[in-house]
Short mmCIF file of C-alpha atoms in Angstrom, two decimals:
data_model
loop_
_atom_site.label_atom_id
_atom_site.label_comp_id
_atom_site.label_asym_id
_atom_site.label_seq_id
_atom_site.Cartn_x
_atom_site.Cartn_y
_atom_site.Cartn_z
CA MET A 1 -83.25 -62.67 14.22
CA ARG A 2 -81.07 -64.49 16.77
CA VAL A 3 -77.52 -65.40 15.73
CA ALA A 4 -75.85 -68.33 17.50
CA VAL A 5 -72.16 -68.00 18.35
CA SER A 6 -70.22 -70.76 16.61
CA SER A 7 -67.45 -72.78 18.17
CA LEU A 8 -64.97 -70.78 16.12
CA VAL A 9 -66.21 -67.50 17.57
CA LEU A 10 -65.96 -68.90 21.11
CA ILE A 11 -62.38 -69.98 20.43
CA LEU A 12 -61.60 -66.53 19.09
CA PHE A 13 -63.03 -65.02 22.29
CA ILE A 14 -60.59 -67.07 24.34
CA LEU A 15 -57.64 -66.26 22.10
CA VAL A 16 -58.39 -62.56 22.09
CA SER A 17 -58.73 -62.47 25.89
CA ALA A 18 -55.44 -64.28 26.36
CA THR A 19 -53.37 -62.40 23.79
CA ALA A 20 -51.48 -59.32 24.88
CA SER A 21 -51.85 -57.24 21.76
CA ALA A 22 -52.32 -53.56 21.19
CA ALA A 23 -55.56 -52.33 22.69
CA VAL A 24 -58.31 -51.53 20.23
CA ASP A 25 -60.88 -48.98 21.33
CA TYR A 26 -64.62 -49.35 20.89
CA SER A 27 -65.13 -46.49 18.44
CA SER A 28 -62.91 -47.97 15.75
CA ALA A 29 -65.07 -51.12 15.70
CA LEU A 30 -68.31 -49.11 15.77
CA SER A 31 -67.17 -46.90 12.92
CA GLN A 32 -67.18 -49.96 10.66
CA LEU A 33 -70.95 -50.26 11.09
CA SER A 34 -73.39 -48.67 8.70
CA LEU A 35 -75.22 -45.72 10.24
CA SER A 36 -78.50 -46.78 8.63
CA GLU A 37 -78.09 -50.31 10.03
CA MET A 38 -77.25 -48.87 13.47
CA ARG A 39 -80.43 -46.82 13.29
CA GLN A 40 -82.54 -49.84 12.38
CA ALA A 41 -80.99 -51.95 15.16
CA ALA A 42 -81.62 -49.20 17.71
CA LEU A 43 -85.25 -48.76 16.64
CA GLY A 44 -85.80 -52.51 17.03
CA ILE A 45 -84.14 -52.78 20.43
CA TRP A 46 -87.59 -52.88 22.08
CA LYS A 47 -87.48 -56.61 21.34
CA HIS A 48 -84.87 -56.80 24.09
CA GLY A 49 -86.87 -54.71 26.54
CA LEU A 50 -84.89 -51.51 25.93
CA ASN A 51 -86.47 -48.21 24.97
CA PRO A 52 -85.38 -47.19 21.44
CA LYS A 53 -85.77 -43.50 22.28
CA ILE A 54 -82.81 -43.71 24.63
CA TYR A 55 -80.46 -44.95 21.94
CA TRP A 56 -81.83 -43.23 18.86
CA ASN A 57 -83.39 -40.00 20.04
CA ASP A 58 -85.03 -37.19 18.11
CA ARG A 59 -81.72 -35.33 17.73
CA LEU A 60 -80.08 -38.30 16.05
CA GLU A 61 -83.11 -38.82 13.83
CA THR A 62 -83.01 -35.16 12.74
CA LEU A 63 -79.32 -35.37 11.87
CA TYR A 64 -79.95 -38.57 9.97
CA ARG A 65 -82.82 -37.12 7.94
CA ASN A 66 -80.97 -33.88 7.18
CA GLY A 67 -78.28 -35.86 5.42
CA GLY A 68 -75.01 -34.18 4.54
CA ASN A 69 -71.71 -35.43 5.92
CA LEU A 70 -73.15 -37.94 8.38
CA GLU A 71 -69.72 -39.29 9.31
CA LYS A 72 -68.93 -35.87 10.70
CA THR A 73 -72.28 -34.77 12.13
CA LEU A 74 -73.90 -38.03 13.19
CA ARG A 75 -71.21 -40.69 13.60
CA PRO A 76 -69.71 -39.58 16.97
CA GLN A 77 -73.08 -39.34 18.69
CA ALA A 78 -74.43 -42.49 17.06
CA ASN A 79 -71.36 -44.47 18.12
CA GLN A 80 -71.70 -43.28 21.71
CA ALA A 81 -75.41 -44.13 21.84
CA PHE A 82 -74.90 -47.53 20.20
CA LEU A 83 -72.12 -48.41 22.62
CA ARG A 84 -74.37 -47.51 25.53
CA MET A 85 -77.12 -49.65 24.06
CA LEU A 86 -74.82 -52.66 23.71
CA ARG A 87 -73.59 -52.24 27.28
CA ASP A 88 -77.13 -51.97 28.65
CA LEU A 89 -78.11 -54.99 26.57
CA GLN A 90 -75.29 -57.21 27.77
CA ILE A 91 -74.94 -56.38 31.48
CA GLY A 92 -77.96 -54.18 32.18
CA SER A 93 -78.27 -50.56 33.24
CA VAL A 94 -79.21 -51.51 36.82
CA ASP A 95 -76.52 -52.55 39.27
CA PRO A 96 -77.98 -55.59 41.06
CA VAL A 97 -76.82 -54.17 44.37
CA ASN A 98 -79.63 -51.60 43.98
CA ALA A 99 -82.32 -54.27 43.55
CA GLY A 100 -82.58 -55.28 47.19
CA ARG A 101 -80.76 -57.26 49.85
CA ASP A 102 -82.15 -60.52 48.50
CA VAL A 103 -80.16 -60.12 45.27
CA LYS A 104 -76.78 -61.76 45.85
CA LEU A 105 -75.08 -60.86 42.58
CA VAL A 106 -72.40 -58.43 41.50
CA ARG A 107 -72.50 -56.55 38.25
CA ARG A 108 -70.70 -58.24 35.40
CA ASP A 109 -67.96 -56.55 33.41
CA PHE A 110 -68.67 -55.30 29.92
CA LEU A 111 -66.70 -56.57 26.94
CA THR A 112 -63.10 -55.46 26.68
CA PRO A 113 -62.19 -53.47 23.57
CA LYS A 114 -60.45 -56.54 22.13
CA GLN A 115 -63.50 -58.74 22.69
CA PHE A 116 -65.68 -55.98 21.29
CA GLN A 117 -63.72 -55.85 18.05
CA MET A 118 -63.81 -59.63 17.70
CA ILE A 119 -67.62 -59.61 17.98
CA ALA A 120 -67.76 -56.89 15.32
CA LEU A 121 -65.75 -59.15 13.02
CA ALA A 122 -67.93 -62.17 13.86
CA ALA A 123 -70.99 -60.06 13.07
CA GLY A 124 -69.58 -59.15 9.68
CA ASN A 125 -69.76 -55.50 10.72
CA ASN A 126 -73.56 -55.77 10.63
CA ALA A 127 -75.25 -53.77 13.38
CA GLN A 128 -78.19 -56.14 13.94
CA SER A 129 -75.89 -59.18 14.03
CA PHE A 130 -73.74 -57.29 16.54
CA VAL A 131 -76.81 -56.82 18.76
CA ASP A 132 -77.75 -60.48 18.44
CA LEU A 133 -74.27 -61.64 19.42
CA VAL A 134 -74.10 -59.36 22.48
CA ALA A 135 -77.64 -60.09 23.75
CA PRO A 136 -78.23 -62.66 26.53
CA GLN A 137 -78.91 -66.13 25.19
CA ASN A 138 -79.81 -68.01 28.37
CA ALA A 139 -83.14 -69.82 28.23
CA PRO A 140 -85.03 -67.79 30.89
CA TYR A 141 -84.10 -64.55 29.13
CA ILE A 142 -85.33 -65.95 25.82
CA GLY A 143 -88.62 -66.93 27.48
CA VAL A 144 -89.17 -63.42 28.83
CA GLN A 145 -88.03 -61.87 25.55
CA ALA A 146 -90.67 -63.93 23.74
CA ALA A 147 -93.27 -62.43 26.10
CA MET A 148 -92.06 -58.92 25.21
CA GLN A 149 -92.29 -59.58 21.48
CA LYS A 150 -95.80 -60.98 21.90
CA ILE A 151 -97.22 -58.20 24.11
CA TYR A 152 -95.54 -54.91 23.13
CA PRO A 153 -96.96 -54.72 19.56
CA HIS A 154 -100.48 -54.86 21.00
CA CYS A 155 -99.72 -51.74 23.07
CA ILE A 156 -98.65 -49.90 19.92
CA ASP A 157 -101.40 -50.98 17.53
CA GLY A 158 -104.21 -50.54 20.06
CA THR A 159 -105.46 -54.12 20.02
CA TRP A 160 -104.99 -54.29 23.81
CA GLN A 161 -108.08 -52.45 25.02
CA ASP A 162 -109.03 -51.59 28.59
CA ILE A 163 -111.81 -53.77 30.01
CA VAL A 164 -114.35 -52.10 32.27
CA PRO A 165 -115.17 -54.44 35.18
CA VAL A 166 -118.77 -55.44 35.73
CA THR A 167 -120.58 -55.88 39.02
CA THR A 168 -121.96 -59.29 38.12
CA PRO A 169 -120.02 -62.49 38.81
CA LEU A 170 -119.10 -64.34 35.62
CA ARG A 171 -118.91 -68.12 35.62
CA LEU A 172 -119.37 -71.08 33.29
CA TYR A 173 -122.42 -70.59 30.99
CA SER A 174 -122.72 -66.88 31.88
CA ILE A 175 -123.61 -64.62 28.94
CA HIS A 176 -122.44 -61.01 29.00
CA PRO A 177 -121.03 -58.59 26.37
CA VAL A 178 -117.84 -58.08 28.42
CA ILE A 179 -116.97 -61.75 28.01
CA ARG A 180 -116.10 -61.08 24.38
CA GLU A 181 -113.56 -58.45 25.52
CA ILE A 182 -112.13 -60.83 28.11
CA LYS A 183 -111.72 -63.55 25.52
CA SER A 184 -109.95 -61.11 23.20
CA ARG A 185 -107.49 -60.17 25.96
CA LEU A 186 -106.76 -63.77 26.88
CA ALA A 187 -106.27 -64.69 23.23
CA LEU A 188 -103.63 -61.93 23.02
CA LEU A 189 -101.84 -63.61 25.93
CA GLY A 190 -101.81 -66.87 24.01
CA TYR A 191 -104.65 -68.79 25.63
CA THR A 192 -106.70 -71.01 23.32
CA ILE A 193 -110.03 -69.24 22.71
CA ARG A 194 -111.90 -70.78 19.80
CA ASN A 195 -115.19 -68.86 20.02
CA MET A 196 -115.00 -65.08 20.32
CA ASP A 197 -118.56 -64.72 21.53
CA ASP A 198 -120.13 -63.45 24.76
CA ARG A 199 -120.60 -66.90 26.36
CA PHE A 200 -118.45 -68.15 29.27
CA ASP A 201 -117.36 -71.47 27.75
CA GLY A 202 -114.88 -74.23 28.49
CA ASP A 203 -111.90 -72.44 26.89
CA LEU A 204 -112.50 -69.39 29.07
CA LEU A 205 -112.91 -71.56 32.17
CA LYS A 206 -109.58 -73.24 31.49
CA ALA A 207 -107.85 -69.89 31.01
CA VAL A 208 -109.38 -68.36 34.15
CA THR A 209 -108.40 -71.42 36.19
CA ASP A 210 -104.81 -71.06 34.96
CA ILE A 211 -104.77 -67.35 35.83
CA GLN A 212 -106.15 -67.99 39.31
CA TRP A 213 -103.48 -70.58 39.93
CA ASN A 214 -100.81 -68.08 38.86
CA MET A 215 -102.41 -65.43 41.06
CA ARG A 216 -101.85 -67.82 44.00
CA ILE A 217 -105.52 -68.41 44.78
CA ARG A 218 -107.42 -71.66 44.84
CA PRO A 219 -109.15 -71.81 41.43
CA ASP A 220 -112.94 -71.67 41.35
CA GLY A 221 -113.27 -70.68 37.68
CA GLU A 222 -115.25 -67.53 38.52
CA ILE A 223 -114.53 -63.91 37.64
CA SER A 224 -115.80 -62.15 40.74
CA PRO A 225 -116.44 -58.39 41.00
CA LYS A 226 -113.37 -56.73 42.57
CA GLY A 227 -111.68 -60.15 42.64
CA LYS A 228 -108.12 -61.03 41.65
CA VAL A 229 -109.02 -62.02 38.10
CA TRP A 230 -110.52 -58.58 37.50
CA SER A 231 -107.37 -57.05 39.00
CA PHE A 232 -105.33 -59.16 36.59
CA LEU A 233 -107.42 -58.01 33.62
CA SER A 234 -107.26 -54.35 34.73
CA VAL A 235 -103.47 -54.02 34.39
CA SER A 236 -102.63 -51.81 31.41
CA CYS A 237 -100.67 -53.02 28.43
CA MET A 238 -97.68 -50.75 29.14
CA ASP A 239 -97.60 -51.80 32.78
CA ARG A 240 -97.34 -55.40 31.61
CA VAL A 241 -94.56 -54.38 29.23
CA ARG A 242 -92.68 -52.72 32.08
CA GLN A 243 -93.09 -55.86 34.14
CA ILE A 244 -91.52 -57.88 31.33
CA GLN A 245 -88.87 -55.22 30.84
CA VAL A 246 -87.79 -55.52 34.47
CA ASP A 247 -87.57 -59.30 34.23
CA MET A 248 -85.38 -59.04 31.13
CA GLU A 249 -83.11 -56.68 33.05
CA LYS A 250 -82.78 -59.21 35.87
CA MET A 251 -81.59 -61.89 33.48
CA ARG A 252 -78.84 -59.57 32.18
CA TRP A 253 -77.19 -59.93 35.59
CA PHE A 254 -76.53 -63.59 34.82
CA PRO A 255 -74.08 -65.06 32.27
CA GLN A 256 -74.96 -64.48 28.63
CA TYR A 257 -75.00 -68.23 28.12
CA PHE A 258 -75.91 -70.87 30.67
CA GLU A 259 -73.87 -74.03 30.81
CA LYS A 260 -74.94 -77.18 28.97
CA LYS A 261 -76.13 -78.49 32.34
CA TYR A 262 -77.84 -76.20 34.81
CA ILE A 263 -80.70 -75.79 37.28
CA PHE A 264 -82.96 -72.75 37.17
CA VAL A 265 -85.49 -71.90 39.88
CA ASN A 266 -88.04 -69.17 39.18
CA LEU A 267 -88.70 -67.86 42.68
CA ALA A 268 -91.76 -65.82 41.67
CA MET A 269 -93.50 -68.76 40.01
CA SER A 270 -92.08 -71.37 42.41
CA TYR A 271 -90.85 -73.65 39.69
CA PHE A 272 -87.71 -75.77 39.16
CA ILE A 273 -86.18 -76.83 35.86
CA MET A 274 -83.04 -78.89 35.27
CA MET A 275 -81.57 -78.88 31.78
CA ASP A 276 -78.85 -81.23 30.56
CA GLN A 277 -77.83 -80.67 26.94
CA SER A 278 -74.44 -82.36 27.25
CA THR A 279 -75.51 -85.36 25.16
CA ASN A 280 -77.36 -85.95 21.91
CA TRP A 281 -80.51 -86.55 23.91
CA PRO A 282 -81.26 -83.48 26.07
CA ARG A 283 -82.71 -84.25 29.48
CA VAL A 284 -85.21 -82.00 31.22
CA MET A 285 -86.57 -82.25 34.74
CA SER A 286 -89.24 -79.87 36.01
CA PHE A 287 -91.48 -79.65 39.05
CA ARG A 288 -92.86 -77.28 41.66
CA THR A 289 -90.96 -75.65 44.48
CA ILE A 290 -91.72 -73.96 47.76
CA ASN A 291 -89.51 -70.96 48.42
CA GLY A 292 -89.14 -67.98 50.69
CA ARG A 293 -92.06 -66.00 52.03
CA PRO A 294 -91.92 -62.20 51.56
CA ALA A 295 -90.51 -61.70 55.07
CA ARG A 296 -87.77 -64.30 54.39
CA LYS A 297 -87.08 -64.07 50.70
CA SER A 298 -85.16 -66.68 48.76
CA PRO A 299 -82.19 -64.87 47.23
CA THR A 300 -81.44 -64.23 43.58
CA MET A 301 -78.04 -65.85 43.06
CA ARG A 302 -75.80 -68.31 41.25
CA ASP A 303 -74.45 -71.32 43.13
CA GLU A 304 -73.56 -75.00 42.71
CA ILE A 305 -74.69 -78.29 44.25
CA VAL A 306 -71.75 -80.06 45.87
CA ASN A 307 -73.27 -82.72 48.14
CA VAL A 308 -76.36 -84.88 48.40
CA ILE A 309 -77.23 -85.59 52.03
CA ILE A 310 -79.57 -88.45 52.94
CA ASN A 311 -81.35 -87.97 56.29
CA PRO A 312 -79.93 -84.51 57.03
CA PHE A 313 -79.73 -82.75 60.35
CA TRP A 314 -81.64 -79.48 60.40
CA VAL A 315 -79.72 -76.76 62.17
CA VAL A 316 -82.22 -74.02 63.01
CA PRO A 317 -81.07 -70.80 61.28
CA PRO A 318 -80.62 -67.67 63.43
CA THR A 319 -83.73 -65.92 62.07
CA ILE A 320 -85.97 -68.89 62.83
CA PHE A 321 -84.20 -69.43 66.17
CA TYR A 322 -85.05 -65.93 67.41
CA GLU A 323 -88.34 -65.24 65.67
CA ASP A 324 -89.91 -68.69 65.99
CA LYS A 325 -88.26 -71.12 68.39
CA VAL A 326 -87.41 -68.72 71.21
CA ASN A 327 -90.94 -67.29 71.06
CA ASP A 328 -92.34 -70.82 71.23
CA LEU A 329 -90.22 -71.68 74.27
CA LYS A 330 -90.06 -68.53 76.37
CA ASP A 331 -93.34 -69.08 78.25
CA LEU A 332 -93.21 -72.87 78.58
CA THR A 333 -92.60 -74.77 81.79
CA SER A 334 -89.64 -77.11 82.08
CA GLU A 335 -91.91 -80.07 81.44
CA GLN A 336 -93.36 -78.42 78.36
CA ILE A 337 -89.89 -77.53 77.07
CA ARG A 338 -88.84 -81.14 77.45
CA GLU A 339 -91.93 -82.30 75.55
CA TYR A 340 -91.32 -79.69 72.83
CA PHE A 341 -87.77 -80.93 72.22
CA ASP A 342 -88.62 -84.62 72.46
CA SER A 343 -91.66 -84.45 70.18
CA HIS A 344 -89.70 -82.64 67.46
CA HIS A 345 -86.49 -84.64 68.01
CA TYR A 346 -84.60 -81.43 68.74
CA GLU A 347 -81.27 -81.13 70.52
CA ALA A 348 -79.74 -78.06 72.17
CA TRP A 349 -76.01 -77.52 71.75
CA VAL A 350 -73.53 -74.97 72.96
CA GLY A 351 -72.34 -72.93 69.98
CA GLY A 352 -70.06 -74.75 67.60
CA PHE A 353 -71.54 -78.08 68.72
CA ARG A 354 -69.01 -78.29 71.55
CA ARG A 355 -71.45 -79.77 74.05
CA LYS A 356 -75.07 -80.92 74.12
CA VAL A 357 -77.07 -79.30 76.90
CA ASP A 358 -80.37 -79.88 78.64
CA PRO A 359 -82.88 -77.46 77.04
CA THR A 360 -84.71 -77.03 80.35
CA THR A 361 -81.60 -75.35 81.82
CA ILE A 362 -81.60 -72.59 79.19
CA ASP A 363 -83.05 -69.16 80.02
CA TRP A 364 -85.35 -68.90 77.01
CA LYS A 365 -87.23 -65.95 78.53
CA GLY A 366 -83.97 -64.05 78.98
CA ILE A 367 -82.95 -64.79 75.40
CA ALA A 368 -86.32 -63.50 74.17
CA ALA A 369 -85.96 -60.34 76.24
CA GLY A 370 -82.42 -59.76 75.01
CA THR A 371 -80.93 -59.89 78.51
CA VAL A 372 -79.15 -63.18 77.87
CA ASP A 373 -76.66 -63.54 75.02
CA PRO A 374 -77.24 -67.07 73.77
CA ASP A 375 -74.52 -69.42 72.69
CA ILE A 376 -77.11 -72.01 71.77
CA ILE A 377 -77.82 -73.98 68.61
CA ILE A 378 -80.96 -76.06 68.09
CA ARG A 379 -80.55 -79.08 65.84
CA GLN A 380 -83.21 -81.50 64.65
CA LEU A 381 -82.29 -85.16 64.31
CA PRO A 382 -82.84 -86.93 60.97
CA HIS A 383 -86.27 -88.50 60.66
CA LEU A 384 -89.22 -88.47 58.30
CA GLY A 385 -90.67 -85.40 60.03
CA ASN A 386 -87.42 -83.41 59.83
CA ALA A 387 -87.99 -79.91 58.44
CA LEU A 388 -85.63 -80.76 55.55
CA GLY A 389 -87.33 -84.05 54.84
CA VAL A 390 -84.96 -86.90 53.99
CA LEU A 391 -82.83 -85.27 51.26
CA LYS A 392 -80.75 -82.11 51.23
CA PHE A 393 -78.64 -80.63 48.44
CA ASP A 394 -75.74 -78.60 49.76
CA LEU A 395 -74.76 -75.39 47.98
CA THR A 396 -71.64 -73.29 48.54
CA ASN A 397 -73.16 -69.95 49.63
CA SER A 398 -72.68 -68.37 53.04
CA PHE A 399 -76.37 -67.47 53.46
CA ALA A 400 -77.49 -70.92 54.73
CA ILE A 401 -79.56 -71.36 51.55
CA TYR A 402 -79.87 -74.82 50.01
CA LEU A 403 -82.32 -77.11 48.21
CA HIS A 404 -84.12 -79.80 50.15
CA ASP A 405 -87.02 -82.19 50.63
CA THR A 406 -89.81 -81.30 53.08
CA ASN A 407 -92.04 -82.89 55.69
CA GLN A 408 -95.01 -80.88 54.34
CA ARG A 409 -95.45 -82.38 50.90
CA GLU A 410 -99.11 -81.39 50.73
CA LEU A 411 -98.04 -77.76 50.25
CA PHE A 412 -96.92 -78.47 46.68
CA ASP A 413 -100.59 -78.77 45.75
CA THR A 414 -101.34 -75.23 46.88
CA PRO A 415 -101.15 -72.20 44.55
CA MET A 416 -99.42 -70.05 47.19
CA ARG A 417 -95.99 -71.61 47.63
CA GLN A 418 -93.92 -68.69 48.94
CA LEU A 419 -93.90 -70.25 52.40
CA SER A 420 -90.36 -71.20 53.39
CA SER A 421 -87.78 -69.33 55.42
CA GLY A 422 -85.54 -68.78 52.38
CA CYS A 423 -84.42 -72.23 51.28
CA VAL A 424 -85.99 -73.96 48.28
CA ARG A 425 -88.07 -77.09 48.89
CA LEU A 426 -88.29 -79.53 45.99
CA GLU A 427 -91.35 -81.49 44.92
CA LYS A 428 -89.27 -84.37 43.50
CA PRO A 429 -85.96 -84.44 45.40
CA LEU A 430 -85.39 -88.15 44.80
CA ASP A 431 -85.44 -87.57 41.03
CA LEU A 432 -82.74 -84.93 41.40
CA ALA A 433 -80.63 -87.08 43.73
CA GLU A 434 -80.85 -90.00 41.31
CA TYR A 435 -79.69 -87.80 38.42
CA LEU A 436 -76.79 -86.23 40.33
CA LEU A 437 -75.51 -89.59 41.57
CA GLU A 438 -76.09 -91.72 38.49
CA ASP A 439 -73.09 -93.78 37.36
CA THR A 440 -72.12 -94.13 41.03
CA PRO A 441 -73.08 -96.91 43.47
CA TRP A 442 -75.90 -94.63 44.68
CA ASP A 443 -78.74 -95.56 42.35
CA ARG A 444 -82.36 -94.66 43.09
CA GLN A 445 -83.09 -97.89 44.95
CA THR A 446 -80.00 -97.55 47.14
CA ILE A 447 -80.77 -93.92 47.98
CA ALA A 448 -84.39 -94.77 48.84
CA SER A 449 -83.31 -97.72 51.01
CA MET A 450 -81.28 -95.36 53.19
CA MET A 451 -84.07 -92.88 53.81
CA ALA A 452 -85.68 -92.80 57.24
CA ARG A 453 -88.85 -94.83 57.64
CA PRO A 454 -91.95 -93.73 59.57
CA GLY A 455 -91.13 -93.64 63.27
CA GLU A 456 -87.39 -94.07 62.69
CA VAL A 457 -84.87 -91.55 64.03
CA VAL A 458 -81.49 -91.80 62.32
CA ALA A 459 -78.30 -91.25 64.30
CA LYS A 460 -76.44 -89.27 61.64
CA PRO A 461 -76.76 -88.20 58.00
CA THR A 462 -75.15 -89.86 55.01
CA GLU A 463 -73.25 -87.27 52.97
CA ILE A 464 -72.40 -88.10 49.34
CA PRO A 465 -70.22 -85.73 47.27
CA VAL A 466 -71.60 -85.03 43.82
CA PRO A 467 -69.06 -86.23 41.23
CA SER A 468 -67.24 -83.30 39.65
CA TYR A 469 -68.55 -84.16 36.20
CA LYS A 470 -72.16 -84.02 37.47
CA ARG A 471 -71.91 -80.76 39.37
CA MET A 472 -73.99 -78.05 37.83
CA PRO A 473 -74.74 -74.40 38.52
CA VAL A 474 -77.95 -73.44 40.26
CA TYR A 475 -79.51 -70.16 39.17
CA THR A 476 -82.34 -68.60 41.16
CA ALA A 477 -84.17 -65.52 39.90
CA TYR A 478 -87.41 -63.73 40.67
CA LEU A 479 -89.21 -63.50 37.32
CA THR A 480 -92.85 -62.36 37.44
CA SER A 481 -93.48 -62.85 33.71
CA MET A 482 -92.67 -65.62 31.24
CA MET A 483 -93.80 -67.19 28.00
CA ASN A 484 -93.51 -70.97 28.08
CA SER A 485 -93.45 -73.55 25.30
CA ASP A 486 -97.27 -73.43 25.08
CA GLU A 487 -96.84 -69.79 23.93
CA VAL A 488 -98.99 -68.41 26.77
CA VAL A 489 -97.64 -65.30 28.49
CA ARG A 490 -98.15 -65.64 32.24
CA PHE A 491 -97.81 -63.04 34.97
CA VAL A 492 -97.68 -63.33 38.75
CA ASP A 493 -97.88 -60.67 41.44
CA ASP A 494 -94.63 -59.27 42.76
CA ILE A 495 -95.05 -60.17 46.43
CA TYR A 496 -91.31 -59.66 47.06
CA GLY A 497 -91.57 -56.04 45.92
CA GLN A 498 -88.46 -56.49 43.79
CA ASN A 499 -89.78 -55.02 40.54
CA PRO A 500 -90.26 -51.40 41.72
CA ALA A 501 -86.69 -51.34 43.04
CA VAL A 502 -85.35 -52.43 39.66
CA LEU A 503 -87.68 -50.11 37.74
CA ARG A 504 -86.52 -47.08 39.77
CA HIS A 505 -82.95 -47.57 38.57
CA LEU A 506 -83.72 -48.75 35.05
CA ASP A 507 -82.57 -46.48 32.25
CA GLY A 508 -85.15 -45.98 29.56
CA ARG A 509 -88.18 -47.74 30.93
CA PHE A 510 -91.12 -47.72 28.54
#
């Protein structure tokens, strides 16, 4: 059961936070809850990716079954365990600082005692309702939670069985006894499998193609011996549960509720979604992204779009400057350096854009060797081949991360889209620009008319502030599991290596 917080409860939250009244501790609110209901809520907390044994252990169960004066023997320990469970549920047991340098979040504060008591009242002193009101309610969390509720029961009841790989390639029209087992597994994940026989049919082909795409390989519809599809099928049920568990933990780092208007980018699945629920007719925009490669990860963070820039400059970031550009230039002749800059429409500037300099006068070899301390910035002029394409969406972070168009649009049709140097490239940037600037003079036609044409180099960008009422938060997170509206649970490989770092610090992993 999921309980929505009413407008009245939200108002009470605000009033309680703002009122300087006598502090109320947590235990007094918890003591109003039924011990039997607390037990049931703790045993069902697996639905939120938390291990029930951490919050209702064998000692508590023994005390509960022995009966007697439970308020004296059980209540203090049960209250402590339940409070820990609620804290882990709301803000997570893992401090995001321990998840890796690419996580740019700080741990949220837990509820104050006053807020805690107000939730207890809103829950009617019902333990399960208390859990539902404290739990994250943002859409990505709910999607991962749905995956947990679909998969975990199959680990417990034994319907998820190991599949022994075969040495024979399986493809459309193949007949093999193992195909029945494969179909059973894929049906558990939510794929449409209408015939549970041993024939490789169209339903299985469609499912395998989807899995291959998610595994970031060009689909061929074949299950090859020792191939990635077999690797996918060989992951145990509990390992999949732990993968989901980690993703649920990541979403606890974000606000419990997302705003009525927001953007969410799943960095692991390279996908963008914009949600606007501010009117009676919700608006949704979704498309593919290209984001950071493992060596230059896109960060997990919360930010906000503040400007739309038509025909942006691209200022080469320091990492790309040293690792890419300097290496390209260090062994070139002066004539080749000139050609390199001219062909890419690059400019070289003294730091801070104080003065443009001739790139052939720069000691690129010395910079590469570390014997010359550069005060040089490379900037690419706006044109259709600019690395940022013709549209850029400015964020507020200090990491030089933003959303933008690209001059390599063909890459959106590839399954492996972790290719950028950290920023997020958008498949449909004009759609986003049109939405952000609607009700202003900058309609779609006007924006498009300003974009650079083939062969045109633009002197300077056009920067348009996003109206304050259209600004929306941008959330980026690295989720390797998800159940979408088609009720299929999908998994992708953790090429960032973020999951083990979270799992190491996670209290009560399954």
